Amino acid sequence: MSETDTYRAALEISRKIEEDIKINPKKYRVLTGDRPTGRLHIGHYFGSLQNRVRLAEMGLPTMILIADYQVLTDHDAYQEISQNTKQLVIDYLAAGINPEKQDVIIYPHSYVPECNQLMIPFLTLVTNAELSRNPTVKEEIESAGLKNVNAGMYTYPIHQACDILFCKGNIVPVGKDQLPHLEMTRTIAKRFNKKFCLDAGKESVFPEPQALLSKTPMILGLDGSQKMSKSRGNAIMLCATEDETAKLIKKAKTDGERLITYEPERRPEVANLLMLISLCTGEAPESIASRIGEGGGGQLKGELTEALNEKLRPLRAERARLEASPDYIRQVLLDGSKKAREIGIKTLDEVRSVMNMVI
Ligand code: TRP
């Protein structure tokens, strides 16, 4: 299958899952995660965080993994991992994730050894040739400018399969770039099930997880040219103040045309700002554009500043409250790790049993 065919097929499956989760929320377990490389920005918020909150509120059991080991694959810096981990938890909770009210477990990799232990059998189910073909890994190696590729970078898609399979996650909300990793996860699940379960007349241990693709279009950075990202300096962080937000939007790139129109192909910068207003207020971008019309870039930016600051005001207030409760944040992570380990211990028992390693 070509890359577009794979994408279309994933979209179709995603659509069907969306229908089914309304009827059978408990049939699913969601696994999602982030690398703790910094705080989250509005691209994360509209692209994935809001969706996680929606799924958790619908009653789907949800695991949110903080992929601390994965930071080491393409970053030399490790000094801020702990701090970033806690900041991620603050962003999640401020956005509406609530482990006390929802069936949500938040934990870092490094506190759940059972998950990481699956790496050893899984490595034997994949070939070097398959690892070198992964387009997302290739791209990341290139964009990070890595000259010597460490084996952690090369094998992290297998580690991601461990993340998903150790808790028998069957839905993974992701963007398009993560599809090759999900393909790899399904391959590992299939091979494991065939070799250790089905061929020996036993029941399968692992599900074959599917992607739940985001419906929000990619949020561009304020430079309008590429995906919003902190490292490119084109992002508005969730934790920014209202003044900082206003200043960043004032500097956002637009174009030379005064009349505001919504034309994502021809005018990506203006379209991106219109889309952001639309995500805050629910008004269609075309209608915002015709309302602003000759008001031009100044009015567009003014409206965005107001809409975004208003939308984020409750989140930012909650953020400030949570920042003042570091013990609570730590407890969320410790409780989450404990629950994740209980799930992992069960899976590992099954895995040992089918691999004939029980003593
Ligand atoms: N690679 C993901 C990212 O960089 C984080 C991640 C780690 C993840 N393990 C995962 C995402 C498993 C989905 C499933 O954002």
Short mmCIF file of C-alpha atoms and ligand atoms in Angstrom, two decimals:
data_model
loop_
_atom_site.label_atom_id
_atom_site.label_comp_id
_atom_site.label_asym_id
_atom_site.label_seq_id
_atom_site.Cartn_x
_atom_site.Cartn_y
_atom_site.Cartn_z
CA MET A 1 0.00 0.00 0.00
CA SER A 2 1.18 3.54 -0.74
CA GLU A 3 1.47 6.08 2.07
CA THR A 4 -1.81 7.81 1.06
CA ASP A 5 -3.65 4.47 0.91
CA THR A 6 -2.41 3.61 4.40
CA TYR A 7 -3.57 7.02 5.60
CA ARG A 8 -7.00 6.62 4.00
CA ALA A 9 -7.42 3.16 5.50
CA ALA A 10 -6.44 4.49 8.94
CA LEU A 11 -8.96 7.35 8.58
CA GLU A 12 -11.73 4.90 7.76
CA ILE A 13 -10.92 2.66 10.76
CA SER A 14 -10.68 5.76 12.93
CA ARG A 15 -14.14 6.88 11.83
CA LYS A 16 -15.65 3.49 12.71
CA ILE A 17 -14.01 3.48 16.15
CA GLU A 18 -15.44 6.97 16.81
CA GLU A 19 -18.92 5.56 16.18
CA ASP A 20 -18.37 2.48 18.34
CA ILE A 21 -16.87 4.21 21.38
CA LYS A 22 -20.16 6.03 21.88
CA ILE A 23 -21.88 2.67 22.30
CA ASN A 24 -19.15 0.55 23.92
CA PRO A 25 -16.69 2.86 25.75
CA LYS A 26 -15.47 0.08 28.06
CA LYS A 27 -14.39 -2.15 25.17
CA TYR A 28 -11.47 0.15 24.68
CA ARG A 29 -8.34 1.23 26.46
CA VAL A 30 -6.71 4.42 25.23
CA LEU A 31 -2.96 4.85 25.43
CA THR A 32 -1.36 8.20 24.64
CA GLY A 33 1.77 9.96 25.70
CA ASP A 34 4.30 12.75 25.36
CA ARG A 35 8.02 13.09 25.74
CA PRO A 36 8.86 15.38 28.66
CA THR A 37 10.97 17.80 26.63
CA GLY A 38 9.12 20.97 27.65
CA ARG A 39 5.74 22.43 28.43
CA LEU A 40 2.78 22.11 26.09
CA HIS A 41 1.65 24.78 23.64
CA ILE A 42 -1.67 25.60 21.99
CA GLY A 43 -0.86 23.26 19.07
CA HIS A 44 -0.80 20.36 21.56
CA TYR A 45 -3.93 21.70 23.24
CA PHE A 46 -6.13 21.90 20.13
CA GLY A 47 -4.45 18.96 18.37
CA SER A 48 -4.42 16.33 21.12
CA LEU A 49 -5.06 17.47 24.69
CA GLN A 50 -8.71 18.44 24.13
CA ASN A 51 -9.29 15.10 22.43
CA ARG A 52 -7.84 13.18 25.39
CA VAL A 53 -10.12 15.07 27.75
CA ARG A 54 -13.09 14.24 25.51
CA LEU A 55 -12.27 10.51 25.50
CA ALA A 56 -11.71 10.40 29.26
CA GLU A 57 -14.98 12.22 29.85
CA MET A 58 -16.77 9.68 27.65
CA GLY A 59 -15.66 7.04 30.15
CA LEU A 60 -12.89 5.35 28.16
CA PRO A 61 -10.16 3.85 30.34
CA THR A 62 -7.15 6.02 29.51
CA MET A 63 -3.41 5.62 30.14
CA ILE A 64 -1.28 8.75 29.72
CA LEU A 65 2.36 7.88 29.49
CA ILE A 66 5.19 10.34 30.04
CA ALA A 67 7.91 8.94 27.84
CA ASP A 68 10.95 9.97 29.89
CA TYR A 69 13.29 7.27 28.52
CA GLN A 70 12.42 8.38 24.99
CA VAL A 71 13.93 11.82 25.66
CA LEU A 72 17.35 10.17 25.71
CA THR A 73 17.00 8.96 22.11
CA ASP A 74 17.48 12.37 20.51
CA HIS A 75 18.43 14.80 23.31
CA ASP A 76 21.70 15.10 25.18
CA ALA A 77 20.02 17.14 27.89
CA TYR A 78 18.53 15.12 30.72
CA GLN A 79 18.76 17.70 33.54
CA GLU A 80 15.19 18.89 33.17
CA ILE A 81 13.33 15.61 32.68
CA SER A 82 11.81 15.52 36.17
CA GLN A 83 10.74 19.14 36.06
CA ASN A 84 9.26 18.75 32.58
CA THR A 85 7.41 15.62 33.67
CA LYS A 86 5.68 17.53 36.45
CA GLN A 87 4.89 20.44 34.15
CA LEU A 88 3.24 18.03 31.71
CA VAL A 89 1.02 16.71 34.49
CA ILE A 90 0.06 20.30 35.37
CA ASP A 91 -0.87 20.97 31.73
CA TYR A 92 -2.97 17.76 31.56
CA LEU A 93 -4.86 18.46 34.76
CA ALA A 94 -5.39 22.14 33.94
CA ALA A 95 -6.85 21.11 30.57
CA GLY A 96 -9.45 18.88 32.25
CA ILE A 97 -7.84 15.47 32.80
CA ASN A 98 -8.92 14.31 36.25
CA PRO A 99 -7.59 10.99 37.60
CA GLU A 100 -9.91 11.25 40.60
CA LYS A 101 -13.09 11.52 38.55
CA GLN A 102 -12.13 9.77 35.30
CA ASP A 103 -10.61 6.34 34.65
CA VAL A 104 -7.21 7.87 33.87
CA ILE A 105 -3.73 6.68 34.84
CA ILE A 106 -0.73 9.04 34.38
CA TYR A 107 2.79 7.62 34.83
CA PRO A 108 6.37 7.92 33.58
CA HIS A 109 8.15 5.07 31.74
CA SER A 110 10.92 4.86 34.24
CA TYR A 111 8.57 3.90 37.09
CA VAL A 112 6.98 0.94 35.31
CA PRO A 113 9.62 -1.77 34.83
CA GLU A 114 7.07 -4.34 33.59
CA CYS A 115 6.42 -2.22 30.52
CA ASN A 116 10.10 -1.88 29.73
CA GLN A 117 10.74 -5.58 30.26
CA LEU A 118 8.62 -6.50 27.24
CA MET A 119 11.32 -4.88 25.13
CA ILE A 120 13.51 -8.00 25.35
CA PRO A 121 11.15 -10.55 23.77
CA PHE A 122 9.77 -7.92 21.35
CA LEU A 123 13.25 -7.13 20.00
CA THR A 124 13.47 -10.73 18.81
CA LEU A 125 10.30 -10.42 16.73
CA VAL A 126 11.55 -7.62 14.45
CA THR A 127 14.39 -7.51 11.92
CA ASN A 128 17.05 -4.83 11.52
CA ALA A 129 15.80 -4.27 7.97
CA GLU A 130 12.32 -3.47 9.26
CA LEU A 131 13.71 -0.99 11.76
CA SER A 132 15.76 0.83 9.13
CA ARG A 133 12.72 1.27 6.88
CA ASN A 134 10.66 3.30 9.42
CA PRO A 135 10.03 6.66 7.67
CA THR A 136 9.29 8.60 10.88
CA VAL A 137 12.54 7.50 12.52
CA LYS A 138 14.47 8.39 9.35
CA GLU A 139 12.94 11.85 9.33
CA GLU A 140 13.64 12.45 13.01
CA ILE A 141 17.27 11.40 12.62
CA GLU A 142 17.59 13.85 9.75
CA SER A 143 15.85 16.79 11.44
CA ALA A 144 17.83 16.31 14.68
CA GLY A 145 20.99 16.20 12.53
CA LEU A 146 22.20 13.08 14.37
CA LYS A 147 25.47 11.84 12.90
CA ASN A 148 25.74 8.72 15.00
CA VAL A 149 22.41 7.06 15.52
CA ASN A 150 22.19 5.42 18.93
CA ALA A 151 20.40 2.08 19.20
CA GLY A 152 17.73 3.64 21.44
CA MET A 153 16.70 5.94 18.60
CA TYR A 154 16.70 3.09 16.14
CA THR A 155 14.58 0.83 18.35
CA TYR A 156 12.20 3.30 20.00
CA PRO A 157 9.24 2.18 17.84
CA ILE A 158 9.57 -1.22 19.55
CA HIS A 159 9.58 0.53 22.90
CA GLN A 160 6.40 2.27 21.83
CA ALA A 161 4.89 -1.14 21.07
CA CYS A 162 5.76 -2.10 24.69
CA ASP A 163 3.99 1.07 25.91
CA ILE A 164 0.83 0.20 24.04
CA LEU A 165 0.77 -3.56 24.52
CA PHE A 166 1.82 -3.87 28.18
CA CYS A 167 -1.58 -2.43 29.16
CA LYS A 168 -3.39 -3.99 26.19
CA GLY A 169 -4.18 -0.56 24.80
CA ASN A 170 -6.31 -0.84 21.66
CA ILE A 171 -6.80 2.81 20.72
CA VAL A 172 -3.95 5.24 20.23
CA PRO A 173 -4.90 8.86 19.45
CA VAL A 174 -2.08 10.12 17.25
CA GLY A 175 -1.14 12.24 14.27
CA LYS A 176 -0.23 10.88 10.85
CA ASP A 177 3.50 10.72 11.65
CA GLN A 178 2.92 8.00 14.26
CA LEU A 179 1.16 5.58 11.87
CA PRO A 180 4.34 3.62 11.04
CA HIS A 181 4.83 2.98 14.79
CA LEU A 182 1.31 1.61 15.10
CA GLU A 183 1.91 -0.62 12.12
CA MET A 184 5.01 -1.92 13.88
CA THR A 185 3.00 -2.45 17.09
CA ARG A 186 0.41 -4.53 15.24
CA THR A 187 3.16 -6.55 13.55
CA ILE A 188 4.72 -7.33 16.91
CA ALA A 189 1.35 -8.25 18.46
CA LYS A 190 0.53 -10.54 15.52
CA ARG A 191 3.91 -12.26 15.55
CA PHE A 192 3.88 -12.70 19.31
CA ASN A 193 0.34 -14.09 19.28
CA LYS A 194 1.11 -16.45 16.41
CA LYS A 195 4.39 -17.79 17.72
CA PHE A 196 3.64 -18.12 21.44
CA CYS A 197 -0.15 -18.45 21.53
CA LEU A 198 -2.04 -19.55 18.41
CA ASP A 199 0.57 -22.03 17.11
CA ALA A 200 0.57 -23.65 20.55
CA GLY A 201 -3.23 -23.83 20.71
CA LYS A 202 -3.53 -20.98 23.21
CA GLU A 203 -5.50 -17.75 23.18
CA SER A 204 -3.85 -14.53 21.97
CA VAL A 205 -2.34 -12.29 24.65
CA PHE A 206 -2.21 -8.98 22.78
CA PRO A 207 -4.79 -6.86 20.91
CA GLU A 208 -3.99 -5.25 17.55
CA PRO A 209 -4.22 -1.52 18.38
CA GLN A 210 -5.57 1.09 15.98
CA ALA A 211 -4.87 4.79 15.56
CA LEU A 212 -7.51 7.35 16.35
CA LEU A 213 -6.58 10.17 13.99
CA SER A 214 -7.07 13.76 15.11
CA LYS A 215 -9.79 15.70 13.33
CA THR A 216 -8.18 19.08 14.02
CA PRO A 217 -6.03 20.29 11.12
CA MET A 218 -2.32 20.71 11.86
CA ILE A 219 -1.74 23.96 13.77
CA LEU A 220 1.04 25.96 12.14
CA GLY A 221 3.48 28.08 14.09
CA LEU A 222 3.15 31.87 14.22
CA ASP A 223 5.66 32.06 11.37
CA GLY A 224 3.04 30.24 9.31
CA SER A 225 5.57 28.02 7.58
CA GLN A 226 5.74 24.85 9.66
CA LYS A 227 4.12 22.91 12.47
CA MET A 228 3.94 24.79 15.78
CA SER A 229 6.87 23.73 17.94
CA LYS A 230 8.65 25.18 20.92
CA SER A 231 12.07 24.42 19.48
CA ARG A 232 11.27 26.44 16.34
CA GLY A 233 10.30 29.41 18.52
CA ASN A 234 6.92 29.80 16.81
CA ALA A 235 4.66 28.58 19.62
CA ILE A 236 2.31 30.07 22.23
CA MET A 237 2.73 28.07 25.43
CA LEU A 238 -0.31 27.22 27.55
CA CYS A 239 1.50 28.77 30.50
CA ALA A 240 2.15 32.12 28.73
CA THR A 241 0.58 35.21 30.32
CA GLU A 242 -2.09 37.22 28.51
CA ASP A 243 0.47 39.94 27.73
CA GLU A 244 2.98 37.46 26.36
CA THR A 245 0.22 35.93 24.23
CA ALA A 246 -0.72 39.36 22.85
CA LYS A 247 2.91 40.19 22.01
CA LEU A 248 3.48 36.87 20.22
CA ILE A 249 0.32 37.26 18.15
CA LYS A 250 1.27 40.84 17.24
CA LYS A 251 4.50 39.51 15.71
CA ALA A 252 2.78 36.64 13.85
CA LYS A 253 3.43 36.54 10.12
CA THR A 254 0.60 37.46 7.75
CA ASP A 255 0.84 38.65 4.14
CA GLY A 256 0.56 41.86 2.11
CA GLU A 257 -3.14 41.64 1.30
CA ARG A 258 -5.45 43.78 3.39
CA LEU A 259 -8.73 41.92 2.71
CA ILE A 260 -8.99 38.91 5.02
CA THR A 261 -10.06 35.68 3.27
CA TYR A 262 -9.86 32.02 4.30
CA GLU A 263 -7.66 30.32 1.71
CA PRO A 264 -5.49 27.69 3.45
CA GLU A 265 -3.53 26.78 0.27
CA ARG A 266 -2.76 30.27 -0.98
CA ARG A 267 -2.64 32.16 2.36
CA PRO A 268 -1.52 29.61 5.00
CA GLU A 269 -0.49 32.22 7.61
CA VAL A 270 -3.81 34.10 7.59
CA ALA A 271 -5.77 30.82 7.41
CA ASN A 272 -3.91 29.49 10.46
CA LEU A 273 -4.84 32.55 12.55
CA LEU A 274 -8.46 32.28 11.41
CA MET A 275 -8.48 28.56 12.29
CA LEU A 276 -7.17 29.35 15.78
CA ILE A 277 -9.99 31.85 16.37
CA SER A 278 -12.44 29.24 15.10
CA LEU A 279 -11.06 26.63 17.53
CA CYS A 280 -11.60 29.08 20.40
CA THR A 281 -15.07 30.37 19.50
CA GLY A 282 -16.62 27.64 17.33
CA GLU A 283 -17.39 30.13 14.53
CA ALA A 284 -16.45 28.84 11.03
CA PRO A 285 -13.18 30.34 9.69
CA GLU A 286 -14.90 31.49 6.47
CA SER A 287 -17.45 33.45 8.46
CA ILE A 288 -14.77 35.06 10.68
CA ALA A 289 -12.90 36.07 7.51
CA SER A 290 -15.90 37.74 5.89
CA ARG A 291 -16.77 39.51 9.12
CA ILE A 292 -13.25 40.97 9.41
CA GLY A 293 -12.90 41.65 5.66
CA GLU A 294 -11.25 45.05 5.19
CA GLY A 295 -10.42 45.19 8.92
CA GLY A 296 -7.17 43.53 7.85
CA GLY A 297 -4.37 41.85 9.79
CA GLY A 298 -4.65 44.22 12.76
CA GLN A 299 -8.24 43.29 13.48
CA LEU A 300 -7.53 39.60 12.83
CA LYS A 301 -4.75 39.60 15.42
CA GLY A 302 -6.83 41.58 17.89
CA GLU A 303 -9.67 39.07 17.65
CA LEU A 304 -7.33 36.13 18.02
CA THR A 305 -5.66 37.61 21.10
CA GLU A 306 -8.98 38.16 22.76
CA ALA A 307 -10.45 34.78 21.81
CA LEU A 308 -7.38 32.82 22.86
CA ASN A 309 -6.88 34.61 26.16
CA GLU A 310 -10.52 34.14 26.99
CA LYS A 311 -10.48 30.46 26.06
CA LEU A 312 -7.33 29.79 28.10
CA ARG A 313 -8.20 31.95 31.12
CA PRO A 314 -9.74 29.13 33.23
CA LEU A 315 -6.97 26.70 32.22
CA ARG A 316 -4.28 29.21 33.16
CA ALA A 317 -5.91 29.93 36.51
CA GLU A 318 -6.07 26.21 37.25
CA ARG A 319 -2.45 25.88 36.11
CA ALA A 320 -1.35 28.50 38.64
CA ARG A 321 -3.29 26.74 41.39
CA LEU A 322 -1.68 23.37 40.55
CA GLU A 323 1.81 24.85 40.36
CA ALA A 324 1.37 25.77 44.00
CA SER A 325 0.65 22.10 44.90
CA PRO A 326 3.80 20.14 43.94
CA ASP A 327 3.00 17.37 46.45
CA TYR A 328 -0.30 16.71 44.74
CA ILE A 329 1.35 16.50 41.30
CA ARG A 330 3.90 14.03 42.63
CA GLN A 331 1.12 11.96 44.20
CA VAL A 332 -0.75 11.77 40.87
CA LEU A 333 2.40 10.32 39.29
CA LEU A 334 3.06 7.87 42.13
CA ASP A 335 -0.55 6.64 42.17
CA GLY A 336 -0.50 6.34 38.38
CA SER A 337 2.75 4.37 38.43
CA LYS A 338 1.36 1.99 41.03
CA LYS A 339 -1.77 1.31 38.97
CA ALA A 340 0.24 0.96 35.75
CA ARG A 341 2.52 -1.57 37.45
CA GLU A 342 -0.44 -3.66 38.62
CA ILE A 343 -1.63 -3.85 35.01
CA GLY A 344 1.91 -4.58 33.78
CA ILE A 345 2.48 -7.37 36.32
CA LYS A 346 -0.66 -9.16 35.08
CA THR A 347 0.39 -8.90 31.44
CA LEU A 348 3.93 -10.03 32.20
CA ASP A 349 2.57 -13.09 34.02
CA GLU A 350 0.61 -14.05 30.91
CA VAL A 351 3.64 -13.38 28.72
CA ARG A 352 5.93 -15.55 30.86
CA SER A 353 3.36 -18.28 30.89
CA VAL A 354 2.92 -18.51 27.11
CA MET A 355 6.71 -18.21 26.59
CA ASN A 356 7.20 -21.22 28.93
CA MET A 357 9.30 -19.29 31.40
CA VAL A 358 7.31 -19.85 34.56
CA ILE A 359 9.42 -21.45 37.27
N1 TRP B 1 6.62 9.28 20.48
C1 TRP B 1 5.58 10.03 21.11
C2 TRP B 1 5.93 11.51 20.97
O1 TRP B 1 7.04 11.86 20.70
C3 TRP B 1 5.43 9.70 22.59
C4 TRP B 1 5.10 8.26 22.83
C5 TRP B 1 5.87 7.34 23.44
C6 TRP B 1 3.90 7.59 22.43
N2 TRP B 1 5.27 6.14 23.47
C7 TRP B 1 4.07 6.24 22.87
C8 TRP B 1 2.75 7.98 21.76
C9 TRP B 1 3.09 5.29 22.63
C10 TRP B 1 1.76 7.02 21.52
C11 TRP B 1 1.96 5.69 21.95
O2 TRP B 1 5.08 12.34 21.17
#
